C-alpha positions as semicolon CSV with decimal commas, in nm:
position;residue;x (nm);y (nm);z (nm)
1;X;-19,787;13,703;13,477
2;X;-19,670;13,421;13,257
3;X;-19,994;13,438;13,058
4;X;-19,959;13,812;13,007
5;X;-19,594;13,781;12,895
6;X;-19,688;13,503;12,659
7;X;-19,967;13,719;12,511
8;X;-19,731;14,015;12,469
9;X;-19,475;13,790;12,298
10;X;-19,746;13,659;12,064
11;X;-19,854;14,014;11,976
12;X;-19,494;14,110;11,894
13;X;-19,459;13,808;11,667
14;X;-19,790;13,893;11,502
15;X;-19,678;14,252;11,439
16;X;-19,343;14,134;11,295
17;X;-19,521;13,882;11,074
18;X;-19,763;14,152;10,955
19;X;-19,474;14,384;10,871
20;X;-19,297;14,100;10,683
21;X;-19,608;14,022;10,478
22;X;-19,654;14,391;10,394
23;X;-19,289;14,435;10,284
24;X;-19,298;14,111;10,087
25;X;-19,610;14,209;9,895
26;X;-19,486;14,563;9,843
27;X;-19,162;14,427;9,701
28;X;-19,358;14,184;9,487
29;X;-19,567;14,468;9,347
30;X;-19,254;14,661;9,241
31;X;-19,103;14,349;9,090
32;X;-19,418;14,272;8,896
33;X;-19,429;14,630;8,767
34;X;-19,075;14,593;8,634
35;X;-19,131;14,242;8,503
36;X;-19,453;14,336;8,322
37;X;-19,281;14,617;8,127
38;X;-19,316;14,514;7,763
39;X;-19,108;14,690;7,497
40;X;-19,121;14,617;7,124
41;X;-18,905;14,864;6,930
42;X;-18,779;14,887;6,573
43;X;-18,403;14,933;6,546
44;X;-18,229;15,020;6,217
45;X;-17,855;15,014;6,159
46;X;-17,674;15,271;5,944
47;X;-17,354;15,079;5,871
48;X;-17,325;14,746;5,693
49;X;-17,112;14,497;5,884
50;X;-17,251;14,589;6,226
51;X;-17,534;14,334;6,209
52;X;-17,354;14,073;6,420
53;X;-17,271;14,324;6,692
54;X;-17,628;14,453;6,701
55;X;-17,778;14,104;6,707
56;X;-17,549;14,028;7,000
57;X;-17,677;14,341;7,177
58;X;-18,041;14,258;7,104
59;X;-18,002;13,901;7,232
60;X;-17,830;14,018;7,549
61;X;-18,108;14,269;7,627
62;X;-18,375;14,009;7,556
63;X;-18,215;13,750;7,785
64;X;-18,148;13,986;8,076
65;X;-18,499;14,133;8,056
66;X;-18,645;13,781;8,033
67;X;-18,801;13,860;7,699
68;X;-18,971;14,182;7,813
69;X;-18,752;14,413;7,602
70;X;-18,719;14,318;7,236
71;X;-18,579;14,503;6,936
72;X;-18,657;14,415;6,575
73;X;-18,352;14,468;6,356
74;X;-18,378;14,651;6,023
75;X;-18,085;14,663;5,781
76;X;-17,914;14,967;5,632
77;X;-18,151;15,203;5,446
78;X;-18,444;14,963;5,490
79;X;-18,670;15,220;5,661
80;X;-18,481;15,546;5,608
81;X;-18,138;15,641;5,475
82;X;-17,846;15,623;5,718
83;X;-17,798;16,001;5,713
84;X;-18,167;16,052;5,797
85;X;-18,174;15,798;6,081
86;X;-18,123;16,043;6,370
87;X;-18,400;16,271;6,242
88;X;-18,640;15,980;6,191
89;X;-18,582;15,857;6,546
90;X;-18,624;16,206;6,694
91;X;-18,954;16,242;6,510
92;X;-19,076;15,904;6,634
93;X;-19,081;15,726;6,297
94;X;-18,844;15,462;6,441
95;X;-18,777;15,393;6,806
96;X;-18,403;15,325;6,787
97;X;-18,094;15,307;6,567
98;X;-17,738;15,175;6,582
99;X;-17,518;15,432;6,412
100;X;-17,225;15,673;6,460
101;X;-17,222;16,041;6,565
102;X;-17,049;16,122;6,236
103;X;-17,376;16,071;6,051
104;X;-17,552;16,321;6,279
105;X;-17,257;16,557;6,226
106;X;-17,380;16,624;5,872
107;X;-17,651;16,822;6,051
108;X;-17,466;16,925;6,371
109;X;-17,086;16,937;6,315
110;X;-17,012;16,962;6,689
111;X;-17,110;16,599;6,750
112;X;-16,797;16,485;6,564
113;X;-16,623;16,512;6,902
114;X;-16,844;16,238;7,044
115;X;-16,682;15,994;6,803
116;X;-16,337;16,006;6,643
117;X;-16,176;16,330;6,523
118;X;-15,821;16,387;6,391
119;X;-15,539;16,340;6,640
120;X;-15,769;16,234;6,922
121;X;-15,636;16,058;7,233
122;X;-15,675;15,693;7,322
123;X;-16,035;15,585;7,367
124;X;-15,980;15,564;7,744
125;X;-15,916;15,938;7,756
126;X;-16,223;16,004;7,542
127;X;-16,429;15,788;7,780
128;X;-16,294;15,980;8,080
129;X;-16,398;16,309;7,917
130;X;-16,742;16,176;7,831
131;X;-16,817;16,028;8,173
132;X;-16,627;16,261;8,408
133;X;-16,529;16,571;8,211
134;X;-16,862;16,705;8,089
135;X;-16,877;16,535;7,749
136;X;-17,186;16,326;7,820
137;X;-17,375;16,626;7,961
138;X;-17,308;16,820;7,640
139;X;-17,415;16,525;7,431
140;X;-17,734;16,474;7,634
141;X;-17,825;16,842;7,587
142;X;-17,754;16,849;7,213
143;X;-17,928;16,521;7,136
144;X;-18,213;16,600;7,375
145;X;-18,293;16,918;7,179
146;X;-18,362;16,689;6,882
147;X;-18,575;16,439;7,072
148;X;-18,295;16,186;7,116
149;X;-18,081;16,013;7,374
150;X;-17,756;15,844;7,279
151;X;-17,562;15,568;7,453
152;X;-17,207;15,483;7,353
153;X;-17,252;15,125;7,241
154;X;-16,936;14,998;7,073
155;X;-16,589;15,108;6,970
156;X;-16,379;15,021;6,666
157;X;-15,997;15,043;6,671
158;X;-15,801;15,278;6,440
159;X;-15,878;15,292;6,071
160;X;-15,592;15,303;5,825
161;X;-15,433;15,628;5,707
162;X;-15,554;15,562;5,354
163;X;-15,520;15,350;5,038
164;X;-15,326;15,483;4,737
165;X;-15,191;15,360;4,405
166;X;-14,887;15,587;4,417
167;X;-14,636;15,627;4,693
168;X;-14,644;15,974;4,847
169;X;-14,352;16,094;5,054
170;X;-14,505;16,431;5,143
171;X;-14,864;16,534;5,209
172;X;-14,822;16,807;4,946
173;X;-14,796;16,523;4,691
174;X;-15,167;16,457;4,748
175;X;-15,270;16,774;4,565
176;X;-15,529;16,699;4,296
177;X;-15,621;16,355;4,431
178;X;-15,989;16,263;4,457
179;X;-16,029;16,077;4,783
180;X;-16,314;15,914;4,965
181;X;-16,261;16,034;5,323
182;X;-16,521;16,082;5,595
183;X;-16,555;16,355;5,856
184;X;-16,322;16,632;5,963
185;X;-16,018;16,452;5,825
186;X;-16,144;16,545;5,481
187;X;-16,137;16,914;5,575
188;X;-15,777;16,872;5,684
189;X;-15,674;16,716;5,352
190;X;-15,855;16,987;5,158
191;X;-15,585;17,223;5,283
192;X;-15,337;17,015;5,082
193;X;-15,545;17,021;4,765
194;X;-15,734;16,692;4,810
195;X;-16,087;16,670;4,670
196;X;-16,307;16,509;4,936
197;X;-16,580;16,263;4,835
198;X;-16,824;16,069;5,054
199;X;-16,914;15,719;4,936
200;X;-17,083;15,417;5,092
201;X;-16,846;15,121;5,152
202;X;-16,973;14,906;4,865
203;X;-16,944;15,197;4,621
204;X;-16,568;15,234;4,670
205;X;-16,435;14,957;4,444
206;X;-16,665;15,045;4,148
207;X;-16,578;15,415;4,191
208;X;-16,204;15,343;4,175
209;X;-16,248;15,134;3,860
210;X;-16,450;15,412;3,697
211;X;-16,198;15,679;3,795
212;X;-16,442;15,862;4,023
213;X;-16,188;15,848;4,308
214;X;-15,811;15,789;4,324
215;X;-15,776;15,700;4,691
216;X;-15,981;15,609;4,995
217;X;-16,000;15,535;5,365
218;X;-16,286;15,343;5,514
219;X;-16,244;15,095;5,801
220;X;-15,993;14,882;5,990
221;X;-15,768;14,635;5,803
222;X;-16,011;14,349;5,874
223;X;-16,298;14,527;5,700
224;X;-16,075;14,677;5,429
225;X;-15,960;14,328;5,336
226;X;-16,318;14,200;5,337
227;X;-16,412;14,481;5,096
228;X;-16,127;14,377;4,868
229;X;-15,936;14,706;4,868
230;X;-15,607;14,516;4,848
231;X;-15,707;14,406;4,497
232;X;-15,720;14,760;4,357
233;X;-15,461;14,957;4,563
234;X;-15,085;14,915;4,602
235;X;-15,004;15,120;4,911
236;X;-15,162;15,107;5,257
237;X;-15,081;15,410;5,475
238;X;-15,060;15,441;5,852
239;X;-15,112;15,567;6,119
240;X;-15,478;15,659;6,156
241;X;-15,428;16,029;6,221
242;X;-15,782;16,118;6,110
243;X;-15,982;15,845;6,292
244;X;-15,789;15,682;6,580
245;X;-16,111;15,513;6,695
246;X;-16,478;15,512;6,598
247;X;-16,756;15,522;6,857
248;X;-17,083;15,350;6,778
249;X;-17,399;15,474;6,947
250;X;-17,740;15,337;7,027
251;X;-17,980;15,624;6,959
252;X;-18,330;15,609;7,106
253;X;-18,632;15,837;7,080
254;X;-18,625;16,044;7,399
255;X;-18,996;16,009;7,477
256;X;-18,970;15,632;7,447
257;X;-18,659;15,631;7,667
258;X;-18,816;15,855;7,933
259;X;-19,119;15,624;7,940
260;X;-18,901;15,323;8,011
261;X;-18,867;15,204;8,370
262;X;-18,539;15,236;8,560
263;X;-18,471;14,864;8,533
264;X;-18,526;14,868;8,157
265;X;-18,292;15,164;8,109
266;X;-18,027;14,998;8,324
267;X;-18,048;14,675;8,125
268;X;-17,993;14,860;7,797
269;X;-17,711;15,080;7,932
270;X;-17,522;14,787;8,086
271;X;-17,564;14,583;7,768
272;X;-17,407;14,868;7,569
273;X;-17,118;14,896;7,815
274;X;-17,052;14,524;7,778
275;X;-17,059;14,552;7,398
276;X;-16,795;14,829;7,409
277;X;-16,549;14,593;7,581
278;X;-16,638;14,298;7,360
279;X;-16,593;14,500;7,040
280;X;-16,262;14,648;7,157
281;X;-16,124;14,305;7,233
282;X;-16,251;14,122;6,926
283;X;-16,182;14,400;6,676
284;X;-15,823;14,443;6,790
285;X;-15,766;14,067;6,784
286;X;-15,882;14,044;6,420
287;X;-15,641;14,304;6,279
288;X;-15,303;14,120;6,281
289;X;-15,424;13,837;6,058
290;X;-15,594;14,086;5,827
291;X;-15,265;14,276;5,798
292;X;-15,081;13,955;5,712
293;X;-15,340;13,867;5,448
294;X;-15,317;14,213;5,291
295;X;-14,937;14,198;5,282
296;X;-14,940;13,851;5,123
297;X;-15,145;13,992;4,836
298;X;-14,867;14,232;4,749
299;X;-14,972;14,552;4,923
300;X;-14,692;14,765;5,070
301;X;-14,735;14,925;5,412
302;X;-14,621;15,285;5,443
303;X;-14,605;15,506;5,752
304;X;-14,626;15,881;5,723
305;X;-14,306;16,038;5,852
306;X;-14,326;16,243;6,170
307;X;-14,258;16,559;5,969
308;X;-14,570;16,495;5,757
309;X;-14,785;16,410;6,059
310;X;-14,675;16,743;6,207
311;X;-14,809;16,922;5,898
312;X;-15,138;16,734;5,920
313;X;-15,170;16,815;6,290
314;X;-15,112;17,185;6,225
315;X;-15,375;17,178;5,951
316;X;-15,615;17,014;6,200
317;X;-15,563;17,301;6,444
318;X;-15,647;17,543;6,165
319;X;-15,964;17,351;6,075
320;X;-16,087;17,338;6,434
321;X;-16,029;17,712;6,479
322;X;-16,213;17,790;6,156
323;X;-16,507;17,567;6,248
324;X;-16,521;17,716;6,598
325;X;-16,527;18,070;6,458
326;X;-16,838;18,003;6,249
327;X;-17,024;17,763;6,480
328;X;-17,075;17,855;6,850
329;X;-17,187;17,503;6,942
330;X;-16,879;17,351;6,779
331;X;-16,668;17,602;6,974
332;X;-16,841;17,511;7,301
333;X;-16,786;17,136;7,262
334;X;-16,428;17,185;7,145
335;X;-16,355;17,407;7,446
336;X;-16,477;17,135;7,684
337;X;-16,285;16,867;7,494
338;X;-15,961;17,068;7,478
339;X;-15,983;17,183;7,840
340;X;-16,014;16,826;7,960
341;X;-15,724;16,714;7,738
342;X;-15,503;16,994;7,867
343;X;-15,570;16,894;8,228
344;X;-15,542;16,523;8,156
345;X;-15,198;16,571;7,996
346;X;-15,022;16,597;8,335
347;X;-15,113;16,229;8,378
348;X;-15,154;16,100;8,024
349;X;-14,826;16,236;7,887
350;X;-14,631;16,069;8,167
351;X;-14,819;15,750;8,245
352;X;-14,811;15,571;7,909
353;X;-14,533;15,458;7,681
354;X;-14,522;15,654;7,355
């Protein structure tokens, strides 16, 4: 009996050992499949000044993937123009790009809502809409129809309300001004007689000197100071009613993304999520010193009165209704955005200090 029990015990151990070996090798096969995934993609940026952020992202992805996923960085306009970047990626000319939805909005106005639009909420509310209120599903559908996927991959704090060489007490005083202003904020100012112009950052100073434009908005104080706008303007307006934050996105060709393994996709997504937090922290920390530097060079800070912000807000409501009436997709995205904001207000309007 002892011999039989010993044999049975040995057989059980053998079976357990066999199962362990099978599971171990099966796990090893999956691991090797993930580890052997080799990605070499071109990535172009559309905005000067984002190189450091993108290099940080590329390095993070490379390290976490143990060198299996690598991006080669191309500067602004080096392969295609910034406004053509989304199309080039969708067509497979380039695998990826670091850009903003506002550039794609020149083709599809509705995607403005996936970045900053006039009188938007705090970024946290935007993020809640995107992740839990239907925003990301809309974005996936719209971008997917053009052969793209987009990951939010960075956030900039508020831009200024504009640079001027004359002090304006009322928004009606802006009539006749030629202003470089991006996005839907320009449509709002058109209602007050402003002539909207789109210029690249490095074209602003020469354009002011030549009289092509009279005023501008562009970035945060840190970048505005770096561009030297304090040397050619006297008044710096706040708050940022037209662009309370700017969302950066990592855009990838959808076929390339779908062909990537789950581990590879997770590495890229988590790296973008980390960059969002890092950019929010660093960018906000840089602004106070930039403001001090700008003030020391003689620029005067001006805040639009509440009465003038009320006029701008009303003009924004008019713009969004006009755009919705002529563009069903714009209307669909705005409806989702507004519905979420209306529901969120029961919390947001009470929870935070004004």
